[in-house]
PDB file of C-alpha atoms in Angstrom:
ATOM      1  CA  UNK A   1      11.752   3.031  -5.940  1.00 35.00           C
ATOM      2  CA  UNK A   2      12.945   5.939  -4.308  1.00 37.00           C
ATOM      3  CA  UNK A   3      11.612   6.746  -0.850  1.00 43.00           C
ATOM      4  CA  UNK A   4       8.499   5.153   1.122  1.00 49.00           C
ATOM      5  CA  UNK A   5       5.396   4.272  -0.342  1.00 49.00           C
ATOM      6  CA  UNK A   6       2.153   3.287   0.978  1.00 52.00           C
ATOM      7  CA  UNK A   7      -0.988   2.733  -1.104  1.00 53.00           C
ATOM      8  CA  UNK A   8      -3.769   1.728   0.286  1.00 53.00           C
ATOM      9  CA  UNK A   9      -7.552   0.058  -0.898  1.00 51.00           C
ATOM     10  CA  UNK A  10      -9.992   1.715   1.073  1.00 49.00           C
ATOM     11  CA  UNK A  11     -12.672  -0.167  -0.453  1.00 48.00           C
ATOM     12  CA  UNK A  12     -13.175  -2.734   1.923  1.00 46.00           C
ATOM     13  CA  UNK A  13     -12.949  -0.254   4.744  1.00 48.00           C
ATOM     14  CA  UNK A  14     -15.677   2.174   4.678  1.00 52.00           C
ATOM     15  CA  UNK A  15     -14.384   3.876   7.827  1.00 55.00           C
ATOM     16  CA  UNK A  16     -11.581   6.012   6.347  1.00 57.00           C
ATOM     17  CA  UNK A  17     -11.384   8.452   8.981  1.00 63.00           C
ATOM     18  CA  UNK A  18     -10.252   5.326  11.052  1.00 60.00           C
ATOM     19  CA  UNK A  19      -8.103   4.293   8.487  1.00 56.00           C
ATOM     20  CA  UNK A  20      -6.519   7.492   8.360  1.00 62.00           C
ATOM     21  CA  UNK A  21      -5.435   7.850  11.797  1.00 66.00           C
ATOM     22  CA  UNK A  22      -4.465   4.332  12.203  1.00 61.00           C
ATOM     23  CA  UNK A  23      -2.070   4.898   9.553  1.00 59.00           C
ATOM     24  CA  UNK A  24      -1.012   8.100  11.270  1.00 64.00           C
ATOM     25  CA  UNK A  25      -0.229   6.155  14.306  1.00 66.00           C
ATOM     26  CA  UNK A  26       2.172   3.437  12.596  1.00 60.00           C
ATOM     27  CA  UNK A  27       3.414   4.945  10.251  1.00 58.00           C
ATOM     28  CA  UNK A  28       7.445   5.454  11.123  1.00 56.00           C
ATOM     29  CA  UNK A  29       9.134   6.284   9.406  1.00 54.00           C
ATOM     30  CA  UNK A  30       6.419   8.303   7.058  1.00 53.00           C
ATOM     31  CA  UNK A  31       5.440   7.060   3.758  1.00 51.00           C
ATOM     32  CA  UNK A  32       3.572   8.742   1.216  1.00 54.00           C
ATOM     33  CA  UNK A  33       0.149   7.421   1.154  1.00 54.00           C
ATOM     34  CA  UNK A  34      -2.061   7.368  -1.972  1.00 52.00           C
ATOM     35  CA  UNK A  35      -5.718   6.689  -1.521  1.00 51.00           C
ATOM     36  CA  UNK A  36      -7.911   4.089  -4.016  1.00 50.00           C
ATOM     37  CA  UNK A  37     -11.002   1.977  -3.679  1.00 49.00           C
ATOM     38  CA  UNK A  38     -11.021  -0.285  -6.950  1.00 45.00           C
ATOM     39  CA  UNK A  39     -11.317  -3.200  -4.485  1.00 41.00           C
ATOM     40  CA  UNK A  40      -8.363  -5.721  -3.243  1.00 38.00           C
ATOM     41  CA  UNK A  41      -7.843  -9.645  -2.880  1.00 40.00           C
ATOM     42  CA  UNK A  42      -7.654 -11.082   0.487  1.00 39.00           C
ATOM     43  CA  UNK A  43      -4.084 -12.513   1.429  1.00 40.00           C
ATOM     44  CA  UNK A  44      -3.487 -15.811   3.316  1.00 43.00           C
ATOM     45  CA  UNK A  45      -0.954 -16.219   6.152  1.00 46.00           C
ATOM     46  CA  UNK A  46       0.961 -18.077   2.864  1.00 48.00           C
ATOM     47  CA  UNK A  47       1.054 -14.741   0.935  1.00 44.00           C
ATOM     48  CA  UNK A  48       3.073 -13.039   4.371  1.00 43.00           C
ATOM     49  CA  UNK A  49       4.886 -15.461   5.154  1.00 46.00           C
ATOM     50  CA  UNK A  50       6.536 -15.197   1.396  1.00 44.00           C
ATOM     51  CA  UNK A  51       6.111 -11.645   0.767  1.00 41.00           C
ATOM     52  CA  UNK A  52       7.034 -10.313   3.953  1.00 42.00           C
ATOM     53  CA  UNK A  53      10.015  -8.426   4.745  1.00 42.00           C
ATOM     54  CA  UNK A  54      11.339  -5.387   6.306  1.00 43.00           C
ATOM     55  CA  UNK A  55      13.613  -4.305   3.709  1.00 42.00           C
ATOM     56  CA  UNK A  56      10.864  -4.813   0.181  1.00 42.00           C
ATOM     57  CA  UNK A  57       7.892  -3.798  -0.815  1.00 43.00           C
ATOM     58  CA  UNK A  58       4.955  -5.992   0.017  1.00 45.00           C
ATOM     59  CA  UNK A  59       1.114  -5.603   0.201  1.00 46.00           C
ATOM     60  CA  UNK A  60      -1.789  -6.761   1.384  1.00 47.00           C
ATOM     61  CA  UNK A  61      -5.303  -5.296   2.325  1.00 49.00           C
ATOM     62  CA  UNK A  62      -6.177  -2.330   4.549  1.00 48.00           C
ATOM     63  CA  UNK A  63      -8.534  -4.839   7.015  1.00 50.00           C
ATOM     64  CA  UNK A  64      -4.832  -6.821   7.294  1.00 51.00           C
ATOM     65  CA  UNK A  65      -3.054  -4.203   8.564  1.00 50.00           C
ATOM     66  CA  UNK A  66      -5.726  -4.028  11.420  1.00 50.00           C
ATOM     67  CA  UNK A  67      -5.887  -7.731  11.559  1.00 53.00           C
ATOM     68  CA  UNK A  68      -2.116  -7.902  11.540  1.00 50.00           C
ATOM     69  CA  UNK A  69      -0.851  -4.699  13.726  1.00 50.00           C
ATOM     70  CA  UNK A  70       0.915  -4.027  10.798  1.00 49.00           C
ATOM     71  CA  UNK A  71       3.942  -1.387  11.387  1.00 49.00           C
ATOM     72  CA  UNK A  72       4.552   0.441   8.237  1.00 46.00           C
ATOM     73  CA  UNK A  73       8.506   0.379   8.277  1.00 45.00           C
ATOM     74  CA  UNK A  74       9.464  -0.610   4.723  1.00 46.00           C
ATOM     75  CA  UNK A  75       7.580  -0.035   1.145  1.00 48.00           C
ATOM     76  CA  UNK A  76       4.244  -1.600   1.860  1.00 53.00           C
ATOM     77  CA  UNK A  77       1.712  -1.527  -0.897  1.00 52.00           C
ATOM     78  CA  UNK A  78      -1.866  -2.193  -0.685  1.00 51.00           C
ATOM     79  CA  UNK A  79      -3.335  -3.326  -4.438  1.00 50.00           C
ATOM     80  CA  UNK A  80      -5.876  -5.346  -5.676  1.00 50.00           C
ATOM     81  CA  UNK A  81      -2.900  -6.588  -7.950  1.00 49.00           C
ATOM     82  CA  UNK A  82      -3.123 -10.763  -7.939  1.00 48.00           C
ATOM     83  CA  UNK A  83       0.567 -11.033  -8.484  1.00 51.00           C
ATOM     84  CA  UNK A  84       3.228  -9.690  -6.510  1.00 48.00           C
ATOM     85  CA  UNK A  85       4.908  -9.182 -10.282  1.00 54.00           C
ATOM     86  CA  UNK A  86       2.051  -7.143 -11.702  1.00 55.00           C
ATOM     87  CA  UNK A  87       1.527  -5.153  -8.273  1.00 50.00           C
ATOM     88  CA  UNK A  88       5.850  -4.507  -8.742  1.00 50.00           C
ATOM     89  CA  UNK A  89       5.039  -3.608 -12.230  1.00 54.00           C
ATOM     90  CA  UNK A  90       2.129  -0.896 -11.333  1.00 53.00           C
ATOM     91  CA  UNK A  91       4.405   0.676  -8.409  1.00 48.00           C
ATOM     92  CA  UNK A  92       7.616   1.290 -10.555  1.00 48.00           C
ATOM     93  CA  UNK A  93       4.998   3.359 -13.088  1.00 48.00           C
ATOM     94  CA  UNK A  94       3.760   5.408 -10.098  1.00 42.00           C
ATOM     95  CA  UNK A  95       7.094   8.197  -9.769  1.00 34.00           C
ATOM     96  CA  UNK A  96       4.850  10.858  -8.125  1.00 35.00           C
ATOM     97  CA  UNK A  97       2.113  10.213  -5.569  1.00 37.00           C
ATOM     98  CA  UNK A  98       0.187  13.249  -3.118  1.00 34.00           C
ATOM     99  CA  UNK A  99      -0.563  12.392   0.255  1.00 35.00           C
ATOM    100  CA  UNK A 100      -3.612  14.333   0.128  1.00 39.00           C
ATOM    101  CA  UNK A 101      -6.849  12.643  -0.692  1.00 38.00           C
ATOM    102  CA  UNK A 102      -7.190  14.045  -4.525  1.00 38.00           C
ATOM    103  CA  UNK A 103      -4.217  12.085  -5.954  1.00 40.00           C
ATOM    104  CA  UNK A 104      -2.940  12.615  -9.316  1.00 40.00           C
ATOM    105  CA  UNK A 105      -0.400  10.117  -9.902  1.00 40.00           C
ATOM    106  CA  UNK A 106       2.396  10.556 -12.504  1.00 40.00           C
ATOM    107  CA  UNK A 107       2.775   7.927 -14.882  1.00 39.00           C
ATOM    108  CA  UNK A 108       6.390   7.016 -15.977  1.00 38.00           C
ATOM    109  CA  UNK A 109       5.527   5.886 -19.642  1.00 38.00           C
ATOM    110  CA  UNK A 110       8.753   5.486 -21.199  1.00 41.00           C
ATOM    111  CA  UNK A 111       9.773   1.662 -22.117  1.00 36.00           C
TER     112      UNK A 111
END
């Protein structure tokens, strides 16, 4: 994937203004932000140990970002996907995202 991408699941984090403020103050370098609200799974420390790397895509829950004081320096995806493989498959299909609240992702339908 080219560029930086952040997909934030906002459903467990009811105060979206506070979340947006938090993301804005920790977003270095800037990421494209895609807000969704579909529910997420909670990630435990074992997930973080395996998937966290500044050079790769990783994912978590919006509340985890607060808890772990994440600085968004790599491609970060907050998602409800159950496995990293599913998540990466989803991420590869999203080739355009707006940073506004009204998001219309462009899905790559080529095989």
